[in-house]
PDB file of C-alpha atoms in Angstrom:
ATOM      1  CA  UNK F   1      40.423 141.285  81.635  1.00 77.00           C
ATOM      2  CA  UNK F   2      42.246 141.494  85.348  1.00 94.00           C
ATOM      3  CA  UNK F   3      45.356 140.657  85.848  1.00 94.00           C
ATOM      4  CA  UNK F   4      44.315 137.846  88.393  1.00 93.00           C
ATOM      5  CA  UNK F   5      41.791 136.708  86.005  1.00 96.00           C
ATOM      6  CA  UNK F   6      44.414 136.797  83.171  1.00 97.00           C
ATOM      7  CA  UNK F   7      46.712 134.617  85.857  1.00 97.00           C
ATOM      8  CA  UNK F   8      43.664 132.104  86.090  1.00 97.00           C
ATOM      9  CA  UNK F   9      43.016 131.267  82.686  1.00 97.00           C
ATOM     10  CA  UNK F  10      46.386 130.557  82.183  1.00 97.00           C
ATOM     11  CA  UNK F  11      46.702 128.062  84.953  1.00 96.00           C
ATOM     12  CA  UNK F  12      43.117 126.758  83.961  1.00 96.00           C
ATOM     13  CA  UNK F  13      44.598 125.834  80.782  1.00 96.00           C
ATOM     14  CA  UNK F  14      47.963 124.601  81.995  1.00 95.00           C
ATOM     15  CA  UNK F  15      46.475 122.527  84.697  1.00 94.00           C
ATOM     16  CA  UNK F  16      44.624 120.830  81.666  1.00 93.00           C
ATOM     17  CA  UNK F  17      47.966 120.126  80.048  1.00 91.00           C
ATOM     18  CA  UNK F  18      49.467 118.656  82.812  1.00 87.00           C
ATOM     19  CA  UNK F  19      49.386 116.078  85.586  1.00 82.00           C
ATOM     20  CA  UNK F  20      51.745 116.065  88.079  1.00 84.00           C
ATOM     21  CA  UNK F  21      53.102 112.786  89.917  1.00 78.00           C
ATOM     22  CA  UNK F  22      50.632 110.605  91.983  1.00 79.00           C
ATOM     23  CA  UNK F  23      47.553 112.153  90.078  1.00 84.00           C
ATOM     24  CA  UNK F  24      46.042 110.319  87.068  1.00 87.00           C
ATOM     25  CA  UNK F  25      43.360 113.884  86.271  1.00 88.00           C
ATOM     26  CA  UNK F  26      42.620 117.036  87.199  1.00 91.00           C
ATOM     27  CA  UNK F  27      40.267 116.506  89.522  1.00 93.00           C
ATOM     28  CA  UNK F  28      36.984 119.014  89.634  1.00 94.00           C
ATOM     29  CA  UNK F  29      36.915 122.301  91.431  1.00 96.00           C
ATOM     30  CA  UNK F  30      35.374 122.444  94.824  1.00 97.00           C
ATOM     31  CA  UNK F  31      31.937 124.318  95.744  1.00 97.00           C
ATOM     32  CA  UNK F  32      31.580 127.121  97.648  1.00 98.00           C
ATOM     33  CA  UNK F  33      30.333 125.073 100.610  1.00 98.00           C
ATOM     34  CA  UNK F  34      33.952 122.941 100.836  1.00 97.00           C
ATOM     35  CA  UNK F  35      35.752 126.538 101.247  1.00 98.00           C
ATOM     36  CA  UNK F  36      33.282 127.289 103.959  1.00 98.00           C
ATOM     37  CA  UNK F  37      33.819 124.391 105.493  1.00 98.00           C
ATOM     38  CA  UNK F  38      37.796 124.399 104.986  1.00 98.00           C
ATOM     39  CA  UNK F  39      37.741 128.404 106.313  1.00 98.00           C
ATOM     40  CA  UNK F  40      35.743 126.770 109.789  1.00 98.00           C
ATOM     41  CA  UNK F  41      38.552 124.213 110.499  1.00 98.00           C
ATOM     42  CA  UNK F  42      41.225 126.599 110.007  1.00 98.00           C
ATOM     43  CA  UNK F  43      39.998 129.195 111.892  1.00 97.00           C
ATOM     44  CA  UNK F  44      40.994 131.769 109.353  1.00 98.00           C
ATOM     45  CA  UNK F  45      39.795 132.697 105.594  1.00 98.00           C
ATOM     46  CA  UNK F  46      41.540 131.273 102.198  1.00 98.00           C
ATOM     47  CA  UNK F  47      43.478 134.353 100.916  1.00 98.00           C
ATOM     48  CA  UNK F  48      40.879 134.915  97.686  1.00 97.00           C
ATOM     49  CA  UNK F  49      43.754 133.712  94.852  1.00 97.00           C
ATOM     50  CA  UNK F  50      43.839 130.328  96.911  1.00 98.00           C
ATOM     51  CA  UNK F  51      40.006 130.360  96.999  1.00 98.00           C
ATOM     52  CA  UNK F  52      39.865 131.037  93.198  1.00 98.00           C
ATOM     53  CA  UNK F  53      41.888 128.095  92.733  1.00 98.00           C
ATOM     54  CA  UNK F  54      40.186 125.403  93.962  1.00 98.00           C
ATOM     55  CA  UNK F  55      36.696 127.165  93.261  1.00 98.00           C
ATOM     56  CA  UNK F  56      37.550 127.536  89.481  1.00 97.00           C
ATOM     57  CA  UNK F  57      39.996 124.794  88.679  1.00 97.00           C
ATOM     58  CA  UNK F  58      40.644 122.173  90.481  1.00 95.00           C
ATOM     59  CA  UNK F  59      40.945 120.816  93.781  1.00 95.00           C
ATOM     60  CA  UNK F  60      44.830 119.708  93.699  1.00 93.00           C
ATOM     61  CA  UNK F  61      45.853 117.836  90.743  1.00 91.00           C
ATOM     62  CA  UNK F  62      48.293 121.238  89.325  1.00 94.00           C
ATOM     63  CA  UNK F  63      51.172 123.022  89.790  1.00 93.00           C
ATOM     64  CA  UNK F  64      54.628 122.666  91.097  1.00 91.00           C
ATOM     65  CA  UNK F  65      55.948 118.836  91.074  1.00 86.00           C
ATOM     66  CA  UNK F  66      53.386 117.045  92.967  1.00 89.00           C
ATOM     67  CA  UNK F  67      50.830 119.894  92.330  1.00 91.00           C
ATOM     68  CA  UNK F  68      48.161 121.672  95.025  1.00 94.00           C
ATOM     69  CA  UNK F  69      47.526 119.409  97.693  1.00 95.00           C
ATOM     70  CA  UNK F  70      43.230 118.588  98.007  1.00 95.00           C
ATOM     71  CA  UNK F  71      41.715 121.394 100.571  1.00 97.00           C
ATOM     72  CA  UNK F  72      40.120 118.477 102.346  1.00 95.00           C
ATOM     73  CA  UNK F  73      39.446 115.226 101.153  1.00 91.00           C
ATOM     74  CA  UNK F  74      41.496 112.933  98.953  1.00 81.00           C
ATOM     75  CA  UNK F  75      44.869 111.297  99.727  1.00 71.00           C
ATOM     76  CA  UNK F  76      47.209 111.793  96.221  1.00 66.00           C
ATOM     77  CA  UNK F  77      50.450 110.310  96.362  1.00 64.00           C
ATOM     78  CA  UNK F  78      49.862 109.337  99.759  1.00 71.00           C
ATOM     79  CA  UNK F  79      49.585 113.108 101.187  1.00 79.00           C
ATOM     80  CA  UNK F  80      46.733 114.121 103.534  1.00 92.00           C
ATOM     81  CA  UNK F  81      44.490 117.679 102.013  1.00 96.00           C
ATOM     82  CA  UNK F  82      45.788 120.927 102.526  1.00 97.00           C
ATOM     83  CA  UNK F  83      43.041 121.718 105.950  1.00 97.00           C
ATOM     84  CA  UNK F  84      44.179 118.337 107.251  1.00 96.00           C
ATOM     85  CA  UNK F  85      48.072 119.201 106.704  1.00 95.00           C
ATOM     86  CA  UNK F  86      47.872 122.750 108.267  1.00 97.00           C
ATOM     87  CA  UNK F  87      45.367 120.607 111.485  1.00 97.00           C
ATOM     88  CA  UNK F  88      48.407 118.138 111.615  1.00 95.00           C
ATOM     89  CA  UNK F  89      52.067 120.564 111.856  1.00 94.00           C
ATOM     90  CA  UNK F  90      49.694 122.899 114.512  1.00 94.00           C
ATOM     91  CA  UNK F  91      48.839 119.825 116.711  1.00 93.00           C
ATOM     92  CA  UNK F  92      52.942 118.376 116.626  1.00 91.00           C
ATOM     93  CA  UNK F  93      54.219 122.356 116.881  1.00 88.00           C
ATOM     94  CA  UNK F  94      51.997 121.759 120.457  1.00 88.00           C
ATOM     95  CA  UNK F  95      53.414 118.717 121.348  1.00 90.00           C
ATOM     96  CA  UNK F  96      57.213 119.721 120.391  1.00 89.00           C
ATOM     97  CA  UNK F  97      57.580 123.432 120.904  1.00 86.00           C
ATOM     98  CA  UNK F  98      61.089 123.444 119.653  1.00 87.00           C
ATOM     99  CA  UNK F  99      59.760 122.934 116.377  1.00 89.00           C
ATOM    100  CA  UNK F 100      56.542 125.827 115.836  1.00 91.00           C
ATOM    101  CA  UNK F 101      53.983 126.289 113.130  1.00 93.00           C
ATOM    102  CA  UNK F 102      53.059 129.810 112.837  1.00 94.00           C
ATOM    103  CA  UNK F 103      49.487 129.976 112.688  1.00 94.00           C
ATOM    104  CA  UNK F 104      47.959 130.968 109.247  1.00 96.00           C
ATOM    105  CA  UNK F 105      50.850 128.601 107.260  1.00 97.00           C
ATOM    106  CA  UNK F 106      49.060 126.857 105.383  1.00 98.00           C
ATOM    107  CA  UNK F 107      50.588 123.645 103.216  1.00 98.00           C
ATOM    108  CA  UNK F 108      49.253 123.461  99.690  1.00 97.00           C
ATOM    109  CA  UNK F 109      51.843 121.475  98.254  1.00 95.00           C
ATOM    110  CA  UNK F 110      54.845 119.478  99.122  1.00 90.00           C
ATOM    111  CA  UNK F 111      58.230 118.459  97.669  1.00 91.00           C
ATOM    112  CA  UNK F 112      59.057 115.237  99.335  1.00 87.00           C
ATOM    113  CA  UNK F 113      61.200 114.717 101.589  1.00 89.00           C
ATOM    114  CA  UNK F 114      58.822 116.752 104.381  1.00 89.00           C
ATOM    115  CA  UNK F 115      59.055 119.527 102.770  1.00 93.00           C
ATOM    116  CA  UNK F 116      55.745 121.777 101.786  1.00 95.00           C
ATOM    117  CA  UNK F 117      55.037 124.915 100.203  1.00 97.00           C
ATOM    118  CA  UNK F 118      52.723 127.138 102.124  1.00 98.00           C
ATOM    119  CA  UNK F 119      51.055 129.713 101.900  1.00 98.00           C
ATOM    120  CA  UNK F 120      50.786 132.663 104.756  1.00 98.00           C
ATOM    121  CA  UNK F 121      47.204 133.495 104.803  1.00 98.00           C
ATOM    122  CA  UNK F 122      47.584 135.264 107.343  1.00 96.00           C
ATOM    123  CA  UNK F 123      49.418 138.102 105.728  1.00 95.00           C
ATOM    124  CA  UNK F 124      47.832 140.499 102.768  1.00 93.00           C
ATOM    125  CA  UNK F 125      49.949 139.486 100.031  1.00 94.00           C
ATOM    126  CA  UNK F 126      49.519 135.920 101.054  1.00 97.00           C
ATOM    127  CA  UNK F 127      53.206 135.084 100.437  1.00 98.00           C
ATOM    128  CA  UNK F 128      54.771 131.823  99.809  1.00 98.00           C
ATOM    129  CA  UNK F 129      56.984 129.665 102.180  1.00 97.00           C
ATOM    130  CA  UNK F 130      59.052 126.807 101.612  1.00 96.00           C
ATOM    131  CA  UNK F 131      58.632 124.725 105.320  1.00 96.00           C
ATOM    132  CA  UNK F 132      62.587 122.427 104.725  1.00 93.00           C
ATOM    133  CA  UNK F 133      62.708 120.571 108.287  1.00 92.00           C
ATOM    134  CA  UNK F 134      65.066 118.994 107.498  1.00 89.00           C
ATOM    135  CA  UNK F 135      67.145 121.542 108.720  1.00 80.00           C
ATOM    136  CA  UNK F 136      69.120 121.114 112.478  1.00 80.00           C
ATOM    137  CA  UNK F 137      66.400 123.710 114.142  1.00 87.00           C
ATOM    138  CA  UNK F 138      62.822 125.310 113.119  1.00 89.00           C
ATOM    139  CA  UNK F 139      64.968 129.074 113.027  1.00 88.00           C
ATOM    140  CA  UNK F 140      66.349 127.229 109.402  1.00 90.00           C
ATOM    141  CA  UNK F 141      63.446 125.615 108.046  1.00 93.00           C
ATOM    142  CA  UNK F 142      61.280 128.577 106.437  1.00 95.00           C
ATOM    143  CA  UNK F 143      62.781 130.386 103.551  1.00 95.00           C
ATOM    144  CA  UNK F 144      60.696 132.605 101.325  1.00 96.00           C
ATOM    145  CA  UNK F 145      59.639 130.815  97.885  1.00 96.00           C
ATOM    146  CA  UNK F 146      57.731 133.890  97.104  1.00 97.00           C
ATOM    147  CA  UNK F 147      56.391 137.743  97.563  1.00 97.00           C
ATOM    148  CA  UNK F 148      53.044 136.346  96.782  1.00 98.00           C
ATOM    149  CA  UNK F 149      50.845 133.244  95.438  1.00 98.00           C
ATOM    150  CA  UNK F 150      50.274 135.200  92.962  1.00 97.00           C
ATOM    151  CA  UNK F 151      54.151 135.542  92.063  1.00 97.00           C
ATOM    152  CA  UNK F 152      54.703 131.932  93.297  1.00 97.00           C
ATOM    153  CA  UNK F 153      52.100 130.599  90.029  1.00 97.00           C
ATOM    154  CA  UNK F 154      53.856 133.089  87.360  1.00 97.00           C
ATOM    155  CA  UNK F 155      56.986 131.358  88.416  1.00 95.00           C
ATOM    156  CA  UNK F 156      55.457 128.002  88.163  1.00 95.00           C
ATOM    157  CA  UNK F 157      53.688 128.948  84.476  1.00 96.00           C
ATOM    158  CA  UNK F 158      57.521 130.754  83.648  1.00 94.00           C
ATOM    159  CA  UNK F 159      59.209 127.834  84.151  1.00 91.00           C
ATOM    160  CA  UNK F 160      60.955 129.422  86.450  1.00 88.00           C
ATOM    161  CA  UNK F 161      61.305 128.152  89.997  1.00 90.00           C
ATOM    162  CA  UNK F 162      63.692 127.539  92.276  1.00 87.00           C
ATOM    163  CA  UNK F 163      63.034 123.841  91.852  1.00 88.00           C
ATOM    164  CA  UNK F 164      63.282 123.353  88.073  1.00 85.00           C
ATOM    165  CA  UNK F 165      66.879 121.927  86.656  1.00 78.00           C
ATOM    166  CA  UNK F 166      67.929 124.686  84.744  1.00 75.00           C
ATOM    167  CA  UNK F 167      67.811 127.527  87.648  1.00 75.00           C
ATOM    168  CA  UNK F 168      70.850 128.806  88.856  1.00 74.00           C
ATOM    169  CA  UNK F 169      69.058 131.712  90.102  1.00 71.00           C
ATOM    170  CA  UNK F 170      70.446 132.067  94.068  1.00 72.00           C
ATOM    171  CA  UNK F 171      68.899 129.960  97.280  1.00 85.00           C
ATOM    172  CA  UNK F 172      65.916 131.260  98.937  1.00 92.00           C
ATOM    173  CA  UNK F 173      66.150 133.805 101.879  1.00 92.00           C
ATOM    174  CA  UNK F 174      65.456 132.773 105.162  1.00 92.00           C
ATOM    175  CA  UNK F 175      62.027 133.499 106.234  1.00 94.00           C
ATOM    176  CA  UNK F 176      62.455 136.932 108.643  1.00 90.00           C
ATOM    177  CA  UNK F 177      59.373 136.898 109.702  1.00 89.00           C
ATOM    178  CA  UNK F 178      59.551 133.394 111.404  1.00 91.00           C
ATOM    179  CA  UNK F 179      61.225 133.698 115.049  1.00 87.00           C
ATOM    180  CA  UNK F 180      58.648 137.294 115.270  1.00 86.00           C
ATOM    181  CA  UNK F 181      55.531 134.817 114.658  1.00 87.00           C
ATOM    182  CA  UNK F 182      56.425 131.827 116.766  1.00 83.00           C
ATOM    183  CA  UNK F 183      57.854 133.943 119.693  1.00 82.00           C
ATOM    184  CA  UNK F 184      54.482 136.169 119.276  1.00 76.00           C
ATOM    185  CA  UNK F 185      52.308 132.629 119.257  1.00 75.00           C
ATOM    186  CA  UNK F 186      54.422 131.643 122.455  1.00 72.00           C
ATOM    187  CA  UNK F 187      54.020 133.726 124.772  1.00 70.00           C
ATOM    188  CA  UNK F 188      50.077 133.989 123.902  1.00 64.00           C
ATOM    189  CA  UNK F 189      50.178 131.038 124.329  1.00 60.00           C
ATOM    190  CA  UNK F 190      51.619 131.024 127.451  1.00 60.00           C
ATOM    191  CA  UNK F 191      49.070 134.183 128.791  1.00 58.00           C
ATOM    192  CA  UNK F 192      46.348 131.930 127.921  1.00 62.00           C
ATOM    193  CA  UNK F 193      47.280 129.071 130.382  1.00 59.00           C
ATOM    194  CA  UNK F 194      48.131 131.723 132.913  1.00 59.00           C
ATOM    195  CA  UNK F 195      44.469 133.009 132.688  1.00 68.00           C
ATOM    196  CA  UNK F 196      43.211 129.622 133.151  1.00 66.00           C
ATOM    197  CA  UNK F 197      45.179 128.460 136.174  1.00 63.00           C
ATOM    198  CA  UNK F 198      42.902 129.329 139.787  1.00 66.00           C
TER     199      UNK F 198
END
């Protein structure tokens, strides 16, 4: 059994045993068509491990704090599904460029107070970032939570996350890639707008 298969097995057991706030039961997994619809709406593929969580364990309803968001449908605890959250954040960023939401950062879990755990779907390792919008500016709102989705999930299984009351570990480091990713998108958007001008 591979390391990822072992992780999925551990996650499946924990998902059946625990229920995050706002979830009365573990939802059924989604089908491959749902993952394909999500990827078409997002414009990029889900990292393989994230797709496996939705396909094999459940459509959200497990994981740290409020648990993973459903992929396409459902509103547990009043939160929109992951795909709708992403599309909404991207729209808000276009409306307010001072708070950009970089492409590929899919919210997968909410912490309350507008904070989200987001998977960077455009990076090979699929790091998990914390979006904390209660900062005074966008440059101070993104933190590296885990170098990969697998690490983030293992941290939850081991009870070692920053969100655990007993954790006295160091603060999360700011996400070093935020400004360059946001700037790259801004200049690409300006170039596209310039091409569209007569």
